[in-house]
């Protein structure tokens, strides 16, 4: 008689990723290879701790391995991590494009696949859109950048102060096309015209303007306000077409005509 080698045929019924070890005649144990885990009949590769574990419909918040009974594990990193599944590295949400926050905001990664956006000092907003003072904001918007150019040209920096201010800005294409502008510049009147579009000591939102009849400009002359049929009109001519661009020291409204004192 001779002892039966239980490992002689088909690796003793052990997994291809296991070692078949003879014990007593006709018996054996199956031991998974290094880097694999299981009972020896089924051996799977070990995954990263930052994974989700799947097996025949079961789910645990530990590992993420998907496999068929005798196949090696397939590991996939969780959302928010990158890697080959064996090793997963956390992706910092603020590492690209400031996490989608404004360029004037601080992105803070909470390491929970989320991030927060907070406007920097001297800026206001929700973190995704942050504004400085209204003098700075004029330059950033093409609708108001021409007005900013004229303020710089004539050294008018009233609205760079603490405010609050309300600003009615003729749209850039209006300032570029109105033939009167050249005449005002030639006669030395442009600074007065520009100041007529500024109101001091108040940050008046669109809804505020619908409830009042007059405001006084920095030039000293009043601006008449009328509201009818959902339209806000200044001096019976210039309509507010864009409103409530809020800065740290006031608010900007864009109008479709130049106000003349």
mmCIF file of C-alpha atoms in Angstrom:
data_model
loop_
_atom_site.group_PDB
_atom_site.id
_atom_site.type_symbol
_atom_site.label_atom_id
_atom_site.label_comp_id
_atom_site.label_asym_id
_atom_site.label_seq_id
_atom_site.Cartn_x
_atom_site.Cartn_y
_atom_site.Cartn_z
ATOM 1 C CA UNK A 1 0.000 0.000 0.000
ATOM 2 C CA UNK A 2 1.123 3.576 -0.669
ATOM 3 C CA UNK A 3 -0.073 6.860 0.823
ATOM 4 C CA UNK A 4 -2.401 8.936 -1.345
ATOM 5 C CA UNK A 5 -0.983 12.363 -2.222
ATOM 6 C CA UNK A 6 -4.000 14.650 -1.953
ATOM 7 C CA UNK A 7 -2.078 17.440 -3.749
ATOM 8 C CA UNK A 8 -1.026 15.380 -6.734
ATOM 9 C CA UNK A 9 -3.935 16.185 -8.984
ATOM 10 C CA UNK A 10 -5.298 19.700 -9.833
ATOM 11 C CA UNK A 11 -3.360 21.256 -6.984
ATOM 12 C CA UNK A 12 -5.496 19.244 -4.610
ATOM 13 C CA UNK A 13 -8.556 21.335 -5.462
ATOM 14 C CA UNK A 14 -6.887 24.434 -4.036
ATOM 15 C CA UNK A 15 -6.969 27.820 -5.747
ATOM 16 C CA UNK A 16 -4.389 28.463 -8.451
ATOM 17 C CA UNK A 17 -3.210 31.241 -6.123
ATOM 18 C CA UNK A 18 -2.697 28.807 -3.208
ATOM 19 C CA UNK A 19 -0.192 26.189 -2.115
ATOM 20 C CA UNK A 20 -1.473 22.652 -1.506
ATOM 21 C CA UNK A 21 0.233 21.147 1.551
ATOM 22 C CA UNK A 22 -0.002 17.427 2.408
ATOM 23 C CA UNK A 23 -0.907 16.603 5.994
ATOM 24 C CA UNK A 24 -1.885 12.987 6.704
ATOM 25 C CA UNK A 25 -2.277 10.441 3.905
ATOM 26 C CA UNK A 26 -5.148 11.460 1.694
ATOM 27 C CA UNK A 27 -5.547 14.869 3.341
ATOM 28 C CA UNK A 28 -4.198 18.303 2.619
ATOM 29 C CA UNK A 29 -4.610 22.020 3.515
ATOM 30 C CA UNK A 30 -4.723 24.917 1.073
ATOM 31 C CA UNK A 31 -2.809 28.100 1.954
ATOM 32 C CA UNK A 32 -3.241 31.277 -0.121
ATOM 33 C CA UNK A 33 -0.102 32.759 -1.671
ATOM 34 C CA UNK A 34 1.417 35.977 -0.304
ATOM 35 C CA UNK A 35 -0.644 38.964 -1.380
ATOM 36 C CA UNK A 36 -3.855 36.939 -1.462
ATOM 37 C CA UNK A 37 -6.420 36.106 1.166
ATOM 38 C CA UNK A 38 -9.120 33.474 1.518
ATOM 39 C CA UNK A 39 -9.693 29.889 2.607
ATOM 40 C CA UNK A 40 -7.255 28.427 0.107
ATOM 41 C CA UNK A 41 -10.017 27.081 -2.096
ATOM 42 C CA UNK A 42 -10.805 30.655 -3.116
ATOM 43 C CA UNK A 43 -7.981 33.214 -2.893
ATOM 44 C CA UNK A 44 -8.372 36.894 -3.749
ATOM 45 C CA UNK A 45 -5.900 39.741 -3.961
ATOM 46 C CA UNK A 46 -5.723 42.203 -1.111
ATOM 47 C CA UNK A 47 -7.039 45.683 -1.944
ATOM 48 C CA UNK A 48 -6.350 49.179 -0.635
ATOM 49 C CA UNK A 49 -8.137 50.273 2.532
ATOM 50 C CA UNK A 50 -9.710 53.131 0.551
ATOM 51 C CA UNK A 51 -11.912 50.770 -1.460
ATOM 52 C CA UNK A 52 -15.349 49.191 -1.428
ATOM 53 C CA UNK A 53 -15.603 45.362 -1.228
ATOM 54 C CA UNK A 54 -18.011 43.453 -3.528
ATOM 55 C CA UNK A 55 -18.552 39.662 -3.591
ATOM 56 C CA UNK A 56 -21.568 37.915 -5.054
ATOM 57 C CA UNK A 57 -23.826 40.867 -4.276
ATOM 58 C CA UNK A 58 -22.502 41.546 -0.768
ATOM 59 C CA UNK A 59 -21.134 44.976 0.249
ATOM 60 C CA UNK A 60 -18.904 46.239 3.046
ATOM 61 C CA UNK A 61 -17.289 49.658 3.589
ATOM 62 C CA UNK A 62 -13.794 48.203 3.772
ATOM 63 C CA UNK A 63 -12.369 47.042 0.465
ATOM 64 C CA UNK A 64 -13.410 47.345 -3.153
ATOM 65 C CA UNK A 65 -12.717 44.061 -4.927
ATOM 66 C CA UNK A 66 -14.755 42.557 -7.724
ATOM 67 C CA UNK A 67 -13.986 39.002 -8.746
ATOM 68 C CA UNK A 68 -15.302 35.699 -9.967
ATOM 69 C CA UNK A 69 -14.813 32.661 -7.777
ATOM 70 C CA UNK A 70 -11.408 31.544 -9.061
ATOM 71 C CA UNK A 71 -10.167 34.783 -10.603
ATOM 72 C CA UNK A 72 -7.835 37.330 -8.950
ATOM 73 C CA UNK A 73 -9.424 40.416 -7.420
ATOM 74 C CA UNK A 74 -10.083 43.580 -9.441
ATOM 75 C CA UNK A 75 -9.681 46.616 -7.186
ATOM 76 C CA UNK A 76 -11.113 50.044 -7.909
ATOM 77 C CA UNK A 77 -10.335 53.161 -5.913
ATOM 78 C CA UNK A 78 -13.216 55.003 -4.305
ATOM 79 C CA UNK A 79 -14.435 58.319 -5.647
ATOM 80 C CA UNK A 80 -12.012 60.981 -4.470
ATOM 81 C CA UNK A 81 -9.006 58.648 -4.661
ATOM 82 C CA UNK A 82 -6.701 57.725 -7.519
ATOM 83 C CA UNK A 83 -4.474 54.702 -8.050
ATOM 84 C CA UNK A 84 -4.387 51.141 -9.284
ATOM 85 C CA UNK A 85 -6.638 49.748 -6.558
ATOM 86 C CA UNK A 86 -3.797 48.178 -4.612
ATOM 87 C CA UNK A 87 -2.749 51.647 -3.534
ATOM 88 C CA UNK A 88 -5.106 54.606 -3.525
ATOM 89 C CA UNK A 89 -4.110 58.219 -2.980
ATOM 90 C CA UNK A 90 -6.511 60.946 -1.881
ATOM 91 C CA UNK A 91 -7.167 63.601 -4.547
ATOM 92 C CA UNK A 92 -7.003 67.131 -3.120
ATOM 93 C CA UNK A 93 -10.063 68.892 -4.565
ATOM 94 C CA UNK A 94 -8.308 72.251 -4.311
ATOM 95 C CA UNK A 95 -5.263 71.173 -6.325
ATOM 96 C CA UNK A 96 -6.721 72.141 -9.727
ATOM 97 C CA UNK A 97 -8.413 75.408 -10.716
ATOM 98 C CA UNK A 98 -8.599 76.373 -7.030
ATOM 99 C CA UNK A 99 -11.274 73.700 -6.604
ATOM 100 C CA UNK A 100 -13.743 75.676 -8.733
ATOM 101 C CA UNK A 101 -13.650 78.546 -6.255
ATOM 102 C CA UNK A 102 -13.176 82.158 -7.321
ATOM 103 C CA UNK A 103 -9.615 83.289 -7.965
ATOM 104 C CA UNK A 104 -10.215 85.671 -5.053
ATOM 105 C CA UNK A 105 -11.289 82.882 -2.687
ATOM 106 C CA UNK A 106 -9.551 80.356 -0.453
ATOM 107 C CA UNK A 107 -10.333 76.706 -1.222
ATOM 108 C CA UNK A 108 -10.369 74.436 1.834
ATOM 109 C CA UNK A 109 -10.385 70.662 1.246
ATOM 110 C CA UNK A 110 -12.306 68.854 3.998
ATOM 111 C CA UNK A 111 -10.938 65.431 2.910
ATOM 112 C CA UNK A 112 -14.485 64.099 2.731
ATOM 113 C CA UNK A 113 -14.746 64.454 -1.075
ATOM 114 C CA UNK A 114 -15.950 68.008 -0.411
ATOM 115 C CA UNK A 115 -14.428 71.469 -0.238
ATOM 116 C CA UNK A 116 -15.458 74.917 0.906
ATOM 117 C CA UNK A 117 -14.814 78.254 -0.802
ATOM 118 C CA UNK A 118 -14.362 81.438 1.233
ATOM 119 C CA UNK A 119 -13.721 84.885 -0.240
ATOM 120 C CA UNK A 120 -10.420 86.460 0.773
ATOM 121 C CA UNK A 121 -10.198 89.576 2.930
ATOM 122 C CA UNK A 122 -11.470 92.723 1.162
ATOM 123 C CA UNK A 123 -13.697 90.622 -1.107
ATOM 124 C CA UNK A 124 -17.349 89.689 -0.786
ATOM 125 C CA UNK A 125 -19.418 86.863 -2.239
ATOM 126 C CA UNK A 126 -20.246 83.182 -1.853
ATOM 127 C CA UNK A 127 -16.730 81.909 -2.535
ATOM 128 C CA UNK A 128 -17.529 80.855 -6.086
ATOM 129 C CA UNK A 129 -17.896 84.481 -7.123
ATOM 130 C CA UNK A 130 -16.004 87.087 -5.101
ATOM 131 C CA UNK A 131 -15.979 90.830 -5.750
ATOM 132 C CA UNK A 132 -13.686 93.587 -4.532
ATOM 133 C CA UNK A 133 -14.660 97.252 -4.309
ATOM 134 C CA UNK A 134 -16.776 98.632 -7.127
ATOM 135 C CA UNK A 135 -13.847 100.575 -8.587
ATOM 136 C CA UNK A 136 -12.009 97.266 -9.125
ATOM 137 C CA UNK A 137 -15.119 95.510 -10.432
ATOM 138 C CA UNK A 138 -15.650 98.072 -13.200
ATOM 139 C CA UNK A 139 -12.500 96.874 -14.933
ATOM 140 C CA UNK A 140 -13.401 93.167 -14.694
ATOM 141 C CA UNK A 141 -16.718 93.529 -16.523
ATOM 142 C CA UNK A 142 -16.605 94.406 -20.245
ATOM 143 C CA UNK A 143 -19.958 96.168 -19.851
ATOM 144 C CA UNK A 144 -18.377 98.686 -17.463
ATOM 145 C CA UNK A 145 -14.675 98.685 -18.358
ATOM 146 C CA UNK A 146 -14.938 101.831 -20.542
ATOM 147 C CA UNK A 147 -16.354 103.779 -17.617
ATOM 148 C CA UNK A 148 -13.365 102.633 -15.561
ATOM 149 C CA UNK A 149 -11.036 103.859 -18.323
ATOM 150 C CA UNK A 150 -12.544 107.348 -18.142
ATOM 151 C CA UNK A 151 -12.320 107.417 -14.338
ATOM 152 C CA UNK A 152 -8.606 106.617 -14.586
ATOM 153 C CA UNK A 153 -8.080 109.119 -17.398
ATOM 154 C CA UNK A 154 -9.540 111.947 -15.319
ATOM 155 C CA UNK A 155 -8.092 110.706 -11.994
ATOM 156 C CA UNK A 156 -11.515 110.222 -10.407
ATOM 157 C CA UNK A 157 -11.137 107.783 -7.544
ATOM 158 C CA UNK A 158 -14.065 108.745 -5.320
ATOM 159 C CA UNK A 159 -15.570 105.273 -5.432
ATOM 160 C CA UNK A 160 -12.313 103.611 -4.375
ATOM 161 C CA UNK A 161 -13.047 104.827 -0.826
ATOM 162 C CA UNK A 162 -14.955 102.949 1.879
ATOM 163 C CA UNK A 163 -18.373 104.103 0.638
ATOM 164 C CA UNK A 164 -21.034 103.014 0.473
ATOM 165 C CA UNK A 165 -21.772 104.090 -3.099
ATOM 166 C CA UNK A 166 -24.356 103.449 -5.785
ATOM 167 C CA UNK A 167 -23.064 103.624 -9.336
ATOM 168 C CA UNK A 168 -25.062 103.969 -12.553
ATOM 169 C CA UNK A 169 -22.744 102.982 -15.400
ATOM 170 C CA UNK A 170 -23.494 103.558 -19.080
ATOM 171 C CA UNK A 171 -22.674 100.355 -20.939
ATOM 172 C CA UNK A 172 -19.320 100.316 -22.763
ATOM 173 C CA UNK A 173 -20.843 100.369 -26.274
ATOM 174 C CA UNK A 174 -22.923 103.426 -25.295
ATOM 175 C CA UNK A 175 -19.861 105.365 -24.142
ATOM 176 C CA UNK A 176 -17.999 104.355 -27.290
ATOM 177 C CA UNK A 177 -20.744 105.414 -29.696
ATOM 178 C CA UNK A 178 -22.198 108.606 -28.159
ATOM 179 C CA UNK A 179 -20.736 111.558 -30.138
ATOM 180 C CA UNK A 180 -21.219 113.919 -27.189
ATOM 181 C CA UNK A 181 -18.382 112.260 -25.250
ATOM 182 C CA UNK A 182 -15.657 113.812 -27.426
ATOM 183 C CA UNK A 183 -17.257 117.212 -27.041
ATOM 184 C CA UNK A 184 -17.437 116.910 -23.248
ATOM 185 C CA UNK A 185 -13.789 115.888 -23.116
ATOM 186 C CA UNK A 186 -12.755 118.808 -25.329
ATOM 187 C CA UNK A 187 -14.681 121.251 -23.148
ATOM 188 C CA UNK A 188 -13.364 119.831 -19.874
ATOM 189 C CA UNK A 189 -16.788 118.611 -18.765
ATOM 190 C CA UNK A 190 -16.260 114.850 -18.746
ATOM 191 C CA UNK A 191 -15.329 114.648 -15.046
ATOM 192 C CA UNK A 192 -18.621 116.339 -14.123
ATOM 193 C CA UNK A 193 -20.583 113.941 -16.335
ATOM 194 C CA UNK A 194 -18.892 110.933 -14.718
ATOM 195 C CA UNK A 195 -19.584 112.118 -11.178
ATOM 196 C CA UNK A 196 -23.227 112.616 -12.090
ATOM 197 C CA UNK A 197 -23.445 108.794 -12.337
ATOM 198 C CA UNK A 198 -22.299 108.302 -8.713
ATOM 199 C CA UNK A 199 -24.337 108.428 -5.517
ATOM 200 C CA UNK A 200 -22.611 108.572 -2.120
ATOM 201 C CA UNK A 201 -23.552 107.399 1.376
ATOM 202 C CA UNK A 202 -25.880 104.633 0.181
ATOM 203 C CA UNK A 203 -25.711 101.218 -1.450
ATOM 204 C CA UNK A 204 -29.071 101.139 -3.209
ATOM 205 C CA UNK A 205 -30.182 97.807 -4.647
ATOM 206 C CA UNK A 206 -32.676 97.576 -7.514
ATOM 207 C CA UNK A 207 -35.596 96.996 -5.130
ATOM 208 C CA UNK A 208 -34.562 100.038 -3.089
ATOM 209 C CA UNK A 209 -34.578 102.221 -6.195
ATOM 210 C CA UNK A 210 -38.140 101.197 -7.084
ATOM 211 C CA UNK A 211 -39.407 102.854 -3.903
ATOM 212 C CA UNK A 212 -37.755 106.296 -4.176
ATOM 213 C CA UNK A 213 -38.134 109.202 -6.586
ATOM 214 C CA UNK A 214 -34.796 111.005 -6.413
ATOM 215 C CA UNK A 215 -31.180 110.560 -5.362
ATOM 216 C CA UNK A 216 -28.405 113.144 -5.279
ATOM 217 C CA UNK A 217 -25.266 112.489 -7.292
ATOM 218 C CA UNK A 218 -21.679 113.271 -6.272
ATOM 219 C CA UNK A 219 -21.834 116.033 -8.872
ATOM 220 C CA UNK A 220 -24.510 117.650 -6.705
ATOM 221 C CA UNK A 221 -27.488 117.442 -9.073
ATOM 222 C CA UNK A 222 -30.446 115.118 -8.448
ATOM 223 C CA UNK A 223 -31.223 112.015 -10.513
ATOM 224 C CA UNK A 224 -34.937 111.389 -11.049
ATOM 225 C CA UNK A 225 -36.092 107.766 -10.698
ATOM 226 C CA UNK A 226 -39.292 106.237 -12.025
ATOM 227 C CA UNK A 227 -40.507 102.656 -11.935
ATOM 228 C CA UNK A 228 -43.285 101.336 -14.160
ATOM 229 C CA UNK A 229 -44.133 98.020 -15.808
ATOM 230 C CA UNK A 230 -41.087 96.301 -14.326
ATOM 231 C CA UNK A 231 -38.779 98.939 -15.796
ATOM 232 C CA UNK A 232 -36.519 101.250 -13.776
ATOM 233 C CA UNK A 233 -35.763 104.508 -15.613
ATOM 234 C CA UNK A 234 -33.456 107.398 -14.678
ATOM 235 C CA UNK A 235 -34.260 110.961 -15.787
ATOM 236 C CA UNK A 236 -37.037 109.534 -17.999
ATOM 237 C CA UNK A 237 -34.448 108.232 -20.497
ATOM 238 C CA UNK A 238 -31.847 105.788 -19.200
ATOM 239 C CA UNK A 239 -33.119 102.315 -18.305
ATOM 240 C CA UNK A 240 -31.380 100.033 -15.815
ATOM 241 C CA UNK A 241 -30.561 96.911 -17.847
ATOM 242 C CA UNK A 242 -28.224 95.094 -15.439
ATOM 243 C CA UNK A 243 -28.412 95.512 -11.694
ATOM 244 C CA UNK A 244 -27.130 94.628 -8.236
ATOM 245 C CA UNK A 245 -23.449 93.913 -8.905
ATOM 246 C CA UNK A 246 -22.444 94.152 -5.266
ATOM 247 C CA UNK A 247 -18.909 95.056 -4.207
ATOM 248 C CA UNK A 248 -17.369 95.595 -0.806
ATOM 249 C CA UNK A 249 -18.142 99.321 -0.859
ATOM 250 C CA UNK A 250 -21.307 99.594 -2.909
ATOM 251 C CA UNK A 251 -23.340 98.396 -5.849
ATOM 252 C CA UNK A 252 -23.192 98.838 -9.640
ATOM 253 C CA UNK A 253 -26.164 99.178 -12.012
ATOM 254 C CA UNK A 254 -25.670 99.254 -15.794
ATOM 255 C CA UNK A 255 -27.792 101.663 -17.859
ATOM 256 C CA UNK A 256 -28.388 102.024 -21.591
ATOM 257 C CA UNK A 257 -27.839 105.799 -21.886
ATOM 258 C CA UNK A 258 -25.531 108.457 -20.492
ATOM 259 C CA UNK A 259 -26.975 110.673 -17.750
ATOM 260 C CA UNK A 260 -26.475 114.396 -18.355
ATOM 261 C CA UNK A 261 -26.534 116.872 -15.439
#
